[in-house]
């Protein structure tokens, strides 16, 4: 398939889905109050997706409080994240905060959540897990929200890579059924594109390499990572873990140092300055899915470089959007990342764009920082209420 456009590849993938009905949803977890989370109920739906392989399955978790929902929010997580409740504290969990205040939250489990954390014998099946396929999955989830929710207004939100998918969903689905988009520390287009990205060549080299899945554990190994995060989440003052713990007073300090320096100083998170707490970060990270399709790295880079990437239709309407957009960006990720997010929202075509820049925050601090309720959750709730029809 080397040399073929990704659109053609996606069409071939869909053609393989003989007998798979994309819009069939069934309840996998009955509605019930969540243990340790009073006042919030959860229901989970599951759907098989094309091409119908063993891991081609997605889920949607609905979180809602009592009473009639004033709005519904389809939430698209970041890379390696899923729709499960990792943090059971509304001061550090946007979904719980909103659900208790009349906003239904529908959080998507990508296909990656159906992949076991054990070492993969083959990751070939992820070669066709493109951005287009994940946008189509999100579209199916949106159809479920429309069918099941009584809310008069439906919004979409994304974090990190989920922002790419959210912009793509709006472009594909159109804006008539969506009341707005919330972009949580992510973008879609480059603010300074070079326009020289060789999409076809990059895809060809990717396929020739024959490695289709990234591993969030990296060189640490999944077992060691899991042990480290769970130890820091449950007892941050406990002893350091493993050989890499030498020189640290406790496992909390060990993990805080790892997270602070993971990408760039304070880029992933900033627990050393007290912007977030290591035990909360570790609870979030312990719930990650291990693998993610690498093809989407190539695609997102290509989309960022062109106003209208010829290799995919998911950005065909960017620059012509009209729905309201709410953006939150972390300065810890660096000026280029921040400017890309602001540019993507500001140049989307919308005349209703609200920007929030979070000083000294890292990427994950947007979601679970000590001031997330004040700086993110409360402004998001006010914005949702303002743009909801009643």
mmCIF file of C-alpha atoms in Angstrom:
data_model
loop_
_atom_site.group_PDB
_atom_site.id
_atom_site.type_symbol
_atom_site.label_atom_id
_atom_site.label_comp_id
_atom_site.label_asym_id
_atom_site.label_seq_id
_atom_site.Cartn_x
_atom_site.Cartn_y
_atom_site.Cartn_z
ATOM 1 C CA UNK A 1 0.000 0.000 0.000
ATOM 2 C CA UNK A 2 3.019 2.275 0.013
ATOM 3 C CA UNK A 3 2.382 5.429 -1.985
ATOM 4 C CA UNK A 4 -1.381 5.343 -1.679
ATOM 5 C CA UNK A 5 -3.136 8.308 -0.078
ATOM 6 C CA UNK A 6 -4.444 7.809 3.436
ATOM 7 C CA UNK A 7 -7.955 8.577 2.175
ATOM 8 C CA UNK A 8 -7.678 5.629 -0.183
ATOM 9 C CA UNK A 9 -6.310 3.482 2.625
ATOM 10 C CA UNK A 10 -9.222 4.434 4.859
ATOM 11 C CA UNK A 11 -11.705 3.586 2.110
ATOM 12 C CA UNK A 12 -10.061 0.171 1.774
ATOM 13 C CA UNK A 13 -10.314 -0.290 5.534
ATOM 14 C CA UNK A 14 -14.047 0.434 5.442
ATOM 15 C CA UNK A 15 -14.481 -1.982 2.552
ATOM 16 C CA UNK A 16 -12.971 -4.710 4.741
ATOM 17 C CA UNK A 17 -15.730 -4.254 7.298
ATOM 18 C CA UNK A 18 -18.053 -6.853 5.858
ATOM 19 C CA UNK A 19 -21.005 -7.346 8.111
ATOM 20 C CA UNK A 20 -19.854 -4.771 10.716
ATOM 21 C CA UNK A 21 -22.563 -2.252 11.505
ATOM 22 C CA UNK A 22 -20.780 0.933 12.614
ATOM 23 C CA UNK A 23 -23.766 2.469 14.394
ATOM 24 C CA UNK A 24 -24.740 -0.515 16.558
ATOM 25 C CA UNK A 25 -24.365 0.259 20.260
ATOM 26 C CA UNK A 26 -25.158 -1.931 23.246
ATOM 27 C CA UNK A 27 -24.995 -1.249 26.963
ATOM 28 C CA UNK A 28 -22.035 -2.982 28.582
ATOM 29 C CA UNK A 29 -22.357 -1.462 32.066
ATOM 30 C CA UNK A 30 -25.780 -0.660 33.439
ATOM 31 C CA UNK A 31 -26.474 2.753 34.872
ATOM 32 C CA UNK A 32 -25.500 3.072 38.517
ATOM 33 C CA UNK A 33 -23.976 5.342 41.119
ATOM 34 C CA UNK A 34 -20.189 5.214 40.974
ATOM 35 C CA UNK A 35 -18.488 3.908 44.107
ATOM 36 C CA UNK A 36 -16.762 6.760 45.898
ATOM 37 C CA UNK A 37 -18.474 9.387 43.724
ATOM 38 C CA UNK A 38 -21.815 10.318 45.276
ATOM 39 C CA UNK A 39 -24.334 12.019 43.046
ATOM 40 C CA UNK A 40 -22.925 10.815 39.693
ATOM 41 C CA UNK A 41 -24.195 7.848 37.667
ATOM 42 C CA UNK A 42 -22.367 5.996 34.913
ATOM 43 C CA UNK A 43 -23.586 4.014 31.928
ATOM 44 C CA UNK A 44 -21.217 2.474 29.361
ATOM 45 C CA UNK A 45 -22.038 1.620 25.737
ATOM 46 C CA UNK A 46 -19.875 -0.484 23.432
ATOM 47 C CA UNK A 47 -19.682 -0.681 19.625
ATOM 48 C CA UNK A 48 -17.677 -2.770 17.164
ATOM 49 C CA UNK A 49 -15.959 -0.682 14.485
ATOM 50 C CA UNK A 50 -14.608 -1.394 10.999
ATOM 51 C CA UNK A 51 -12.816 -3.542 9.972
ATOM 52 C CA UNK A 52 -14.124 -5.650 12.858
ATOM 53 C CA UNK A 53 -10.864 -7.108 14.146
ATOM 54 C CA UNK A 54 -10.296 -8.275 17.691
ATOM 55 C CA UNK A 55 -9.383 -4.792 18.918
ATOM 56 C CA UNK A 56 -11.754 -2.726 16.761
ATOM 57 C CA UNK A 57 -14.050 -1.789 19.602
ATOM 58 C CA UNK A 58 -14.896 1.533 21.228
ATOM 59 C CA UNK A 59 -16.846 2.464 24.351
ATOM 60 C CA UNK A 60 -18.596 5.594 25.573
ATOM 61 C CA UNK A 61 -19.025 6.384 29.271
ATOM 62 C CA UNK A 62 -21.904 8.677 30.210
ATOM 63 C CA UNK A 63 -21.494 10.533 33.495
ATOM 64 C CA UNK A 64 -24.463 12.477 34.793
ATOM 65 C CA UNK A 65 -25.911 13.800 38.031
ATOM 66 C CA UNK A 66 -29.522 13.942 39.052
ATOM 67 C CA UNK A 67 -32.138 16.000 37.263
ATOM 68 C CA UNK A 68 -32.530 17.034 33.647
ATOM 69 C CA UNK A 69 -29.301 17.695 31.761
ATOM 70 C CA UNK A 70 -28.956 21.247 30.475
ATOM 71 C CA UNK A 71 -26.295 20.237 27.930
ATOM 72 C CA UNK A 72 -24.268 17.239 26.760
ATOM 73 C CA UNK A 73 -20.513 17.187 26.175
ATOM 74 C CA UNK A 74 -18.759 14.559 24.034
ATOM 75 C CA UNK A 75 -15.204 14.370 25.392
ATOM 76 C CA UNK A 76 -12.309 13.062 23.258
ATOM 77 C CA UNK A 77 -9.303 12.148 25.438
ATOM 78 C CA UNK A 78 -5.624 12.659 24.695
ATOM 79 C CA UNK A 79 -3.090 10.083 23.537
ATOM 80 C CA UNK A 80 -3.135 6.916 25.700
ATOM 81 C CA UNK A 81 -6.081 8.279 27.702
ATOM 82 C CA UNK A 82 -9.564 6.810 27.911
ATOM 83 C CA UNK A 83 -13.045 7.531 29.244
ATOM 84 C CA UNK A 84 -12.643 5.861 32.641
ATOM 85 C CA UNK A 85 -12.637 7.823 35.888
ATOM 86 C CA UNK A 86 -9.033 7.739 37.062
ATOM 87 C CA UNK A 87 -9.357 10.641 39.516
ATOM 88 C CA UNK A 88 -12.461 10.587 41.729
ATOM 89 C CA UNK A 89 -12.322 14.208 42.851
ATOM 90 C CA UNK A 90 -14.339 16.957 41.184
ATOM 91 C CA UNK A 91 -11.610 19.512 41.950
ATOM 92 C CA UNK A 92 -9.288 17.490 39.689
ATOM 93 C CA UNK A 93 -11.767 15.938 37.261
ATOM 94 C CA UNK A 94 -13.675 18.082 34.782
ATOM 95 C CA UNK A 95 -16.206 15.323 34.055
ATOM 96 C CA UNK A 96 -17.344 14.990 37.659
ATOM 97 C CA UNK A 97 -17.396 18.749 38.151
ATOM 98 C CA UNK A 98 -19.672 19.205 35.120
ATOM 99 C CA UNK A 99 -21.849 16.138 35.725
ATOM 100 C CA UNK A 100 -22.808 17.399 39.181
ATOM 101 C CA UNK A 101 -23.872 20.723 37.662
ATOM 102 C CA UNK A 102 -26.263 19.577 34.980
ATOM 103 C CA UNK A 103 -23.861 18.786 32.093
ATOM 104 C CA UNK A 104 -23.899 15.202 30.810
ATOM 105 C CA UNK A 105 -20.362 14.116 29.936
ATOM 106 C CA UNK A 106 -19.890 11.385 27.322
ATOM 107 C CA UNK A 107 -16.242 10.241 27.406
ATOM 108 C CA UNK A 108 -14.874 8.059 24.620
ATOM 109 C CA UNK A 109 -12.653 4.994 24.941
ATOM 110 C CA UNK A 110 -10.597 4.780 21.754
ATOM 111 C CA UNK A 111 -9.847 1.401 20.203
ATOM 112 C CA UNK A 112 -6.555 1.489 22.109
ATOM 113 C CA UNK A 113 -8.482 0.754 25.316
ATOM 114 C CA UNK A 114 -9.375 -2.678 23.913
ATOM 115 C CA UNK A 115 -5.689 -3.572 23.426
ATOM 116 C CA UNK A 116 -4.240 -5.542 26.368
ATOM 117 C CA UNK A 117 -1.234 -4.057 28.158
ATOM 118 C CA UNK A 118 0.821 -7.201 27.612
ATOM 119 C CA UNK A 119 3.546 -7.088 24.981
ATOM 120 C CA UNK A 120 2.030 -7.268 21.497
ATOM 121 C CA UNK A 121 3.037 -10.121 19.228
ATOM 122 C CA UNK A 122 2.058 -7.929 16.287
ATOM 123 C CA UNK A 123 0.944 -4.311 15.998
ATOM 124 C CA UNK A 124 0.030 -4.562 12.309
ATOM 125 C CA UNK A 125 -3.654 -3.960 13.044
ATOM 126 C CA UNK A 126 -2.837 -0.387 14.088
ATOM 127 C CA UNK A 127 -1.569 0.452 10.600
ATOM 128 C CA UNK A 128 -5.123 1.407 9.595
ATOM 129 C CA UNK A 129 -6.023 3.206 12.836
ATOM 130 C CA UNK A 130 -5.784 6.578 11.156
ATOM 131 C CA UNK A 131 -7.058 9.964 12.257
ATOM 132 C CA UNK A 132 -9.892 9.506 9.794
ATOM 133 C CA UNK A 133 -10.907 6.207 11.397
ATOM 134 C CA UNK A 134 -10.802 7.726 14.890
ATOM 135 C CA UNK A 135 -12.810 10.751 13.696
ATOM 136 C CA UNK A 136 -15.366 8.298 12.303
ATOM 137 C CA UNK A 137 -15.409 6.561 15.697
ATOM 138 C CA UNK A 138 -16.055 9.919 17.346
ATOM 139 C CA UNK A 139 -18.847 10.522 14.838
ATOM 140 C CA UNK A 140 -20.456 7.245 15.843
ATOM 141 C CA UNK A 141 -20.183 8.288 19.500
ATOM 142 C CA UNK A 142 -21.825 11.595 18.623
ATOM 143 C CA UNK A 143 -24.711 9.698 17.028
ATOM 144 C CA UNK A 144 -25.131 7.793 20.297
ATOM 145 C CA UNK A 145 -25.250 11.058 22.242
ATOM 146 C CA UNK A 146 -27.917 12.388 19.897
ATOM 147 C CA UNK A 147 -29.979 9.216 20.341
ATOM 148 C CA UNK A 148 -29.722 8.896 24.095
ATOM 149 C CA UNK A 149 -29.450 12.421 25.478
ATOM 150 C CA UNK A 150 -32.408 14.674 26.148
ATOM 151 C CA UNK A 151 -30.141 17.742 26.332
ATOM 152 C CA UNK A 152 -31.012 20.468 23.842
ATOM 153 C CA UNK A 153 -27.353 21.453 23.244
ATOM 154 C CA UNK A 154 -24.452 19.152 22.391
ATOM 155 C CA UNK A 155 -20.819 20.246 22.618
ATOM 156 C CA UNK A 156 -17.551 18.507 21.785
ATOM 157 C CA UNK A 157 -14.322 18.793 23.776
ATOM 158 C CA UNK A 158 -10.862 17.382 23.313
ATOM 159 C CA UNK A 159 -7.617 17.292 25.250
ATOM 160 C CA UNK A 160 -4.257 17.263 23.439
ATOM 161 C CA UNK A 161 -4.642 14.881 20.472
ATOM 162 C CA UNK A 162 -8.343 14.847 21.224
ATOM 163 C CA UNK A 163 -8.403 18.464 20.023
ATOM 164 C CA UNK A 164 -7.237 17.315 16.565
ATOM 165 C CA UNK A 165 -10.046 14.773 16.551
ATOM 166 C CA UNK A 166 -12.579 17.346 17.749
ATOM 167 C CA UNK A 167 -11.733 19.758 14.924
ATOM 168 C CA UNK A 168 -11.945 16.866 12.477
ATOM 169 C CA UNK A 169 -15.308 15.793 13.871
ATOM 170 C CA UNK A 170 -16.733 19.282 13.477
ATOM 171 C CA UNK A 171 -15.488 19.423 9.888
ATOM 172 C CA UNK A 172 -16.959 16.037 8.982
ATOM 173 C CA UNK A 173 -20.236 16.230 10.920
ATOM 174 C CA UNK A 174 -20.958 19.871 10.221
ATOM 175 C CA UNK A 175 -21.877 22.422 12.844
ATOM 176 C CA UNK A 176 -25.662 22.251 12.791
ATOM 177 C CA UNK A 177 -25.855 19.701 15.605
ATOM 178 C CA UNK A 178 -23.004 21.079 17.711
ATOM 179 C CA UNK A 179 -23.239 24.117 19.966
ATOM 180 C CA UNK A 180 -19.505 24.634 20.494
ATOM 181 C CA UNK A 181 -16.004 23.176 20.840
ATOM 182 C CA UNK A 182 -13.686 23.182 23.869
ATOM 183 C CA UNK A 183 -9.976 22.796 23.043
ATOM 184 C CA UNK A 184 -7.956 21.774 26.101
ATOM 185 C CA UNK A 185 -4.266 22.425 25.412
ATOM 186 C CA UNK A 186 -4.190 21.248 21.835
ATOM 187 C CA UNK A 187 -4.257 22.608 18.306
ATOM 188 C CA UNK A 188 -4.898 21.600 14.732
ATOM 189 C CA UNK A 189 -2.827 23.852 12.470
ATOM 190 C CA UNK A 190 0.692 25.268 12.728
ATOM 191 C CA UNK A 191 0.910 29.017 13.264
ATOM 192 C CA UNK A 192 4.050 29.068 11.097
ATOM 193 C CA UNK A 193 3.635 26.319 8.465
ATOM 194 C CA UNK A 194 6.506 25.548 6.156
ATOM 195 C CA UNK A 195 4.205 23.780 3.702
ATOM 196 C CA UNK A 196 6.925 21.354 2.731
ATOM 197 C CA UNK A 197 5.748 18.216 4.526
ATOM 198 C CA UNK A 198 6.037 15.124 2.322
ATOM 199 C CA UNK A 199 2.982 13.211 3.442
ATOM 200 C CA UNK A 200 3.178 10.386 0.949
ATOM 201 C CA UNK A 201 6.896 9.888 1.503
ATOM 202 C CA UNK A 202 6.478 9.976 5.281
ATOM 203 C CA UNK A 203 3.682 7.410 5.132
ATOM 204 C CA UNK A 204 5.765 5.195 2.841
ATOM 205 C CA UNK A 205 8.759 5.307 5.215
ATOM 206 C CA UNK A 206 6.474 4.638 8.164
ATOM 207 C CA UNK A 207 5.020 1.532 6.526
ATOM 208 C CA UNK A 208 8.394 0.267 5.392
ATOM 209 C CA UNK A 209 9.660 0.477 8.973
ATOM 210 C CA UNK A 210 6.902 -1.949 9.995
ATOM 211 C CA UNK A 211 6.418 -0.523 13.504
ATOM 212 C CA UNK A 212 2.891 0.754 14.009
ATOM 213 C CA UNK A 213 2.363 1.283 17.757
ATOM 214 C CA UNK A 214 3.989 3.623 20.247
ATOM 215 C CA UNK A 215 4.451 2.398 23.831
ATOM 216 C CA UNK A 216 3.790 4.933 26.607
ATOM 217 C CA UNK A 217 6.133 3.014 28.920
ATOM 218 C CA UNK A 218 9.127 3.716 26.717
ATOM 219 C CA UNK A 219 12.420 2.314 27.974
ATOM 220 C CA UNK A 220 11.073 2.011 31.521
ATOM 221 C CA UNK A 221 8.965 -1.023 30.665
ATOM 222 C CA UNK A 222 5.252 -1.355 31.348
ATOM 223 C CA UNK A 223 5.541 -3.333 34.607
ATOM 224 C CA UNK A 224 8.024 -0.877 36.111
ATOM 225 C CA UNK A 225 5.960 2.137 34.994
ATOM 226 C CA UNK A 226 2.775 0.665 36.403
ATOM 227 C CA UNK A 227 4.420 -0.137 39.734
ATOM 228 C CA UNK A 228 5.944 3.328 39.960
ATOM 229 C CA UNK A 229 2.720 5.232 39.214
ATOM 230 C CA UNK A 230 0.576 3.150 41.536
ATOM 231 C CA UNK A 231 3.085 3.507 44.364
ATOM 232 C CA UNK A 232 3.208 7.298 43.956
ATOM 233 C CA UNK A 233 -0.596 7.483 43.760
ATOM 234 C CA UNK A 234 -1.246 5.428 46.890
ATOM 235 C CA UNK A 235 1.674 6.435 49.131
ATOM 236 C CA UNK A 236 3.830 9.273 47.731
ATOM 237 C CA UNK A 237 5.946 9.373 50.920
ATOM 238 C CA UNK A 238 6.783 5.698 50.537
ATOM 239 C CA UNK A 239 10.212 4.414 49.504
ATOM 240 C CA UNK A 240 11.577 5.034 45.989
ATOM 241 C CA UNK A 241 10.976 2.289 43.448
ATOM 242 C CA UNK A 242 13.704 0.452 41.526
ATOM 243 C CA UNK A 243 17.271 1.372 40.684
ATOM 244 C CA UNK A 244 16.215 4.758 39.307
ATOM 245 C CA UNK A 245 14.980 5.712 42.766
ATOM 246 C CA UNK A 246 18.490 6.181 44.111
ATOM 247 C CA UNK A 247 18.998 9.696 45.449
ATOM 248 C CA UNK A 248 15.310 10.385 46.134
ATOM 249 C CA UNK A 249 13.780 10.565 49.592
ATOM 250 C CA UNK A 250 10.526 8.941 48.505
ATOM 251 C CA UNK A 251 8.613 7.674 45.466
ATOM 252 C CA UNK A 252 6.636 10.924 45.233
ATOM 253 C CA UNK A 253 9.818 12.940 44.712
ATOM 254 C CA UNK A 254 11.020 10.308 42.249
ATOM 255 C CA UNK A 255 7.890 10.531 40.086
ATOM 256 C CA UNK A 256 7.685 14.319 40.404
ATOM 257 C CA UNK A 257 11.194 14.599 38.982
ATOM 258 C CA UNK A 258 10.385 12.214 36.118
ATOM 259 C CA UNK A 259 7.214 14.073 35.164
ATOM 260 C CA UNK A 260 8.714 17.551 35.459
ATOM 261 C CA UNK A 261 11.581 16.702 33.089
ATOM 262 C CA UNK A 262 9.721 14.263 30.799
ATOM 263 C CA UNK A 263 9.387 16.521 27.734
ATOM 264 C CA UNK A 264 10.877 19.853 28.720
ATOM 265 C CA UNK A 265 11.128 21.423 32.193
ATOM 266 C CA UNK A 266 7.541 21.680 33.365
ATOM 267 C CA UNK A 267 6.158 20.717 29.963
ATOM 268 C CA UNK A 268 4.243 17.579 30.859
ATOM 269 C CA UNK A 269 3.505 18.683 34.435
ATOM 270 C CA UNK A 270 4.850 21.045 37.049
ATOM 271 C CA UNK A 271 4.618 19.320 40.443
ATOM 272 C CA UNK A 272 7.974 20.733 41.580
ATOM 273 C CA UNK A 273 6.465 24.239 41.700
ATOM 274 C CA UNK A 274 3.282 22.999 43.346
ATOM 275 C CA UNK A 275 1.092 23.598 40.284
ATOM 276 C CA UNK A 276 -0.064 19.978 40.599
ATOM 277 C CA UNK A 277 0.303 17.174 43.157
ATOM 278 C CA UNK A 278 2.261 14.103 42.252
ATOM 279 C CA UNK A 279 -0.265 11.663 43.734
ATOM 280 C CA UNK A 280 -3.054 13.090 41.554
ATOM 281 C CA UNK A 281 -0.861 13.034 38.444
ATOM 282 C CA UNK A 282 0.155 9.441 39.196
ATOM 283 C CA UNK A 283 -3.492 8.353 39.551
ATOM 284 C CA UNK A 284 -4.221 9.834 36.132
ATOM 285 C CA UNK A 285 -1.165 8.253 34.501
ATOM 286 C CA UNK A 286 -1.737 4.827 36.105
ATOM 287 C CA UNK A 287 -4.986 4.576 34.121
ATOM 288 C CA UNK A 288 -3.360 5.159 30.718
ATOM 289 C CA UNK A 289 -3.688 2.712 27.842
ATOM 290 C CA UNK A 290 -0.308 1.363 26.845
ATOM 291 C CA UNK A 291 -0.300 1.599 23.032
ATOM 292 C CA UNK A 292 -1.308 4.191 20.432
ATOM 293 C CA UNK A 293 -1.200 4.095 16.595
ATOM 294 C CA UNK A 294 1.906 5.897 15.309
ATOM 295 C CA UNK A 295 0.384 6.637 11.902
ATOM 296 C CA UNK A 296 -1.528 9.496 13.525
ATOM 297 C CA UNK A 297 1.749 11.290 14.300
ATOM 298 C CA UNK A 298 2.475 11.466 10.571
ATOM 299 C CA UNK A 299 -1.050 12.572 9.766
ATOM 300 C CA UNK A 300 -1.290 15.292 12.408
ATOM 301 C CA UNK A 301 2.054 16.729 11.289
ATOM 302 C CA UNK A 302 0.778 16.837 7.702
ATOM 303 C CA UNK A 303 -2.532 18.437 8.669
ATOM 304 C CA UNK A 304 -0.697 21.100 10.671
ATOM 305 C CA UNK A 305 1.391 22.147 7.661
ATOM 306 C CA UNK A 306 -1.397 22.831 5.156
ATOM 307 C CA UNK A 307 -4.510 24.990 5.211
ATOM 308 C CA UNK A 308 -6.203 22.097 3.434
ATOM 309 C CA UNK A 309 -4.181 18.894 3.549
ATOM 310 C CA UNK A 310 -4.725 17.095 0.212
ATOM 311 C CA UNK A 311 -4.291 13.714 1.890
ATOM 312 C CA UNK A 312 -7.414 13.870 4.040
ATOM 313 C CA UNK A 313 -10.878 15.466 4.062
ATOM 314 C CA UNK A 314 -11.015 16.041 7.819
ATOM 315 C CA UNK A 315 -9.638 19.576 7.547
ATOM 316 C CA UNK A 316 -11.506 20.639 4.402
ATOM 317 C CA UNK A 317 -13.713 23.073 6.334
ATOM 318 C CA UNK A 318 -11.106 24.488 8.692
ATOM 319 C CA UNK A 319 -11.095 28.263 8.314
ATOM 320 C CA UNK A 320 -14.834 28.199 7.600
ATOM 321 C CA UNK A 321 -16.102 27.082 11.006
ATOM 322 C CA UNK A 322 -18.675 29.217 12.762
ATOM 323 C CA UNK A 323 -19.373 27.458 16.063
ATOM 324 C CA UNK A 324 -18.085 29.013 19.322
ATOM 325 C CA UNK A 325 -14.644 27.822 20.488
ATOM 326 C CA UNK A 326 -13.205 27.869 24.012
ATOM 327 C CA UNK A 327 -9.436 27.327 24.263
ATOM 328 C CA UNK A 328 -7.190 26.633 27.255
ATOM 329 C CA UNK A 329 -3.418 26.536 26.743
ATOM 330 C CA UNK A 330 -0.487 25.750 29.056
ATOM 331 C CA UNK A 331 2.654 27.888 28.857
ATOM 332 C CA UNK A 332 4.815 25.009 30.074
ATOM 333 C CA UNK A 333 4.590 23.339 26.673
ATOM 334 C CA UNK A 334 6.497 26.212 25.082
ATOM 335 C CA UNK A 335 5.577 29.114 22.859
ATOM 336 C CA UNK A 336 5.285 27.128 19.605
ATOM 337 C CA UNK A 337 2.740 24.706 21.083
ATOM 338 C CA UNK A 338 0.790 27.529 22.678
ATOM 339 C CA UNK A 339 0.766 29.614 19.501
ATOM 340 C CA UNK A 340 -0.411 26.622 17.451
ATOM 341 C CA UNK A 341 -3.394 26.186 19.757
ATOM 342 C CA UNK A 342 -4.280 29.884 19.718
ATOM 343 C CA UNK A 343 -3.825 30.087 15.943
ATOM 344 C CA UNK A 344 -6.007 26.998 15.355
ATOM 345 C CA UNK A 345 -8.865 28.498 17.329
ATOM 346 C CA UNK A 346 -8.423 32.078 16.118
ATOM 347 C CA UNK A 347 -8.145 31.209 12.441
ATOM 348 C CA UNK A 348 -10.788 28.472 12.445
ATOM 349 C CA UNK A 349 -13.345 30.865 10.980
ATOM 350 C CA UNK A 350 -15.310 31.256 14.194
ATOM 351 C CA UNK A 351 -16.190 34.774 15.270
ATOM 352 C CA UNK A 352 -16.759 33.584 18.846
ATOM 353 C CA UNK A 353 -13.388 32.492 20.260
ATOM 354 C CA UNK A 354 -12.463 32.664 23.941
ATOM 355 C CA UNK A 355 -8.824 32.131 24.980
ATOM 356 C CA UNK A 356 -7.415 31.209 28.388
ATOM 357 C CA UNK A 357 -3.629 30.961 28.895
ATOM 358 C CA UNK A 358 -2.498 29.127 32.029
ATOM 359 C CA UNK A 359 0.814 30.517 33.263
ATOM 360 C CA UNK A 360 3.387 28.068 34.662
ATOM 361 C CA UNK A 361 1.116 25.098 33.920
ATOM 362 C CA UNK A 362 2.247 21.915 32.236
ATOM 363 C CA UNK A 363 0.156 19.866 29.825
ATOM 364 C CA UNK A 364 -1.504 17.602 32.415
ATOM 365 C CA UNK A 365 -1.846 20.462 34.895
ATOM 366 C CA UNK A 366 -4.663 21.801 32.715
ATOM 367 C CA UNK A 367 -6.716 18.767 33.757
ATOM 368 C CA UNK A 368 -5.520 17.962 37.279
ATOM 369 C CA UNK A 369 -3.707 21.057 38.541
ATOM 370 C CA UNK A 370 -4.387 22.534 41.963
ATOM 371 C CA UNK A 371 -6.111 25.500 40.305
ATOM 372 C CA UNK A 372 -7.864 23.562 37.525
ATOM 373 C CA UNK A 373 -11.279 24.059 39.099
ATOM 374 C CA UNK A 374 -10.772 27.837 39.254
ATOM 375 C CA UNK A 375 -8.932 28.324 35.970
ATOM 376 C CA UNK A 376 -10.521 25.653 33.731
ATOM 377 C CA UNK A 377 -13.597 23.917 35.156
ATOM 378 C CA UNK A 378 -15.530 26.981 36.321
ATOM 379 C CA UNK A 379 -14.877 29.023 33.145
ATOM 380 C CA UNK A 380 -15.836 25.974 31.049
ATOM 381 C CA UNK A 381 -19.105 25.549 32.939
ATOM 382 C CA UNK A 382 -19.955 29.246 32.576
ATOM 383 C CA UNK A 383 -19.184 29.077 28.842
ATOM 384 C CA UNK A 384 -21.298 25.932 28.372
ATOM 385 C CA UNK A 385 -24.247 27.541 30.126
ATOM 386 C CA UNK A 386 -23.865 30.732 28.104
ATOM 387 C CA UNK A 387 -23.897 28.858 24.795
ATOM 388 C CA UNK A 388 -26.624 26.335 25.669
ATOM 389 C CA UNK A 389 -30.164 26.700 24.421
ATOM 390 C CA UNK A 390 -32.814 26.102 27.063
#
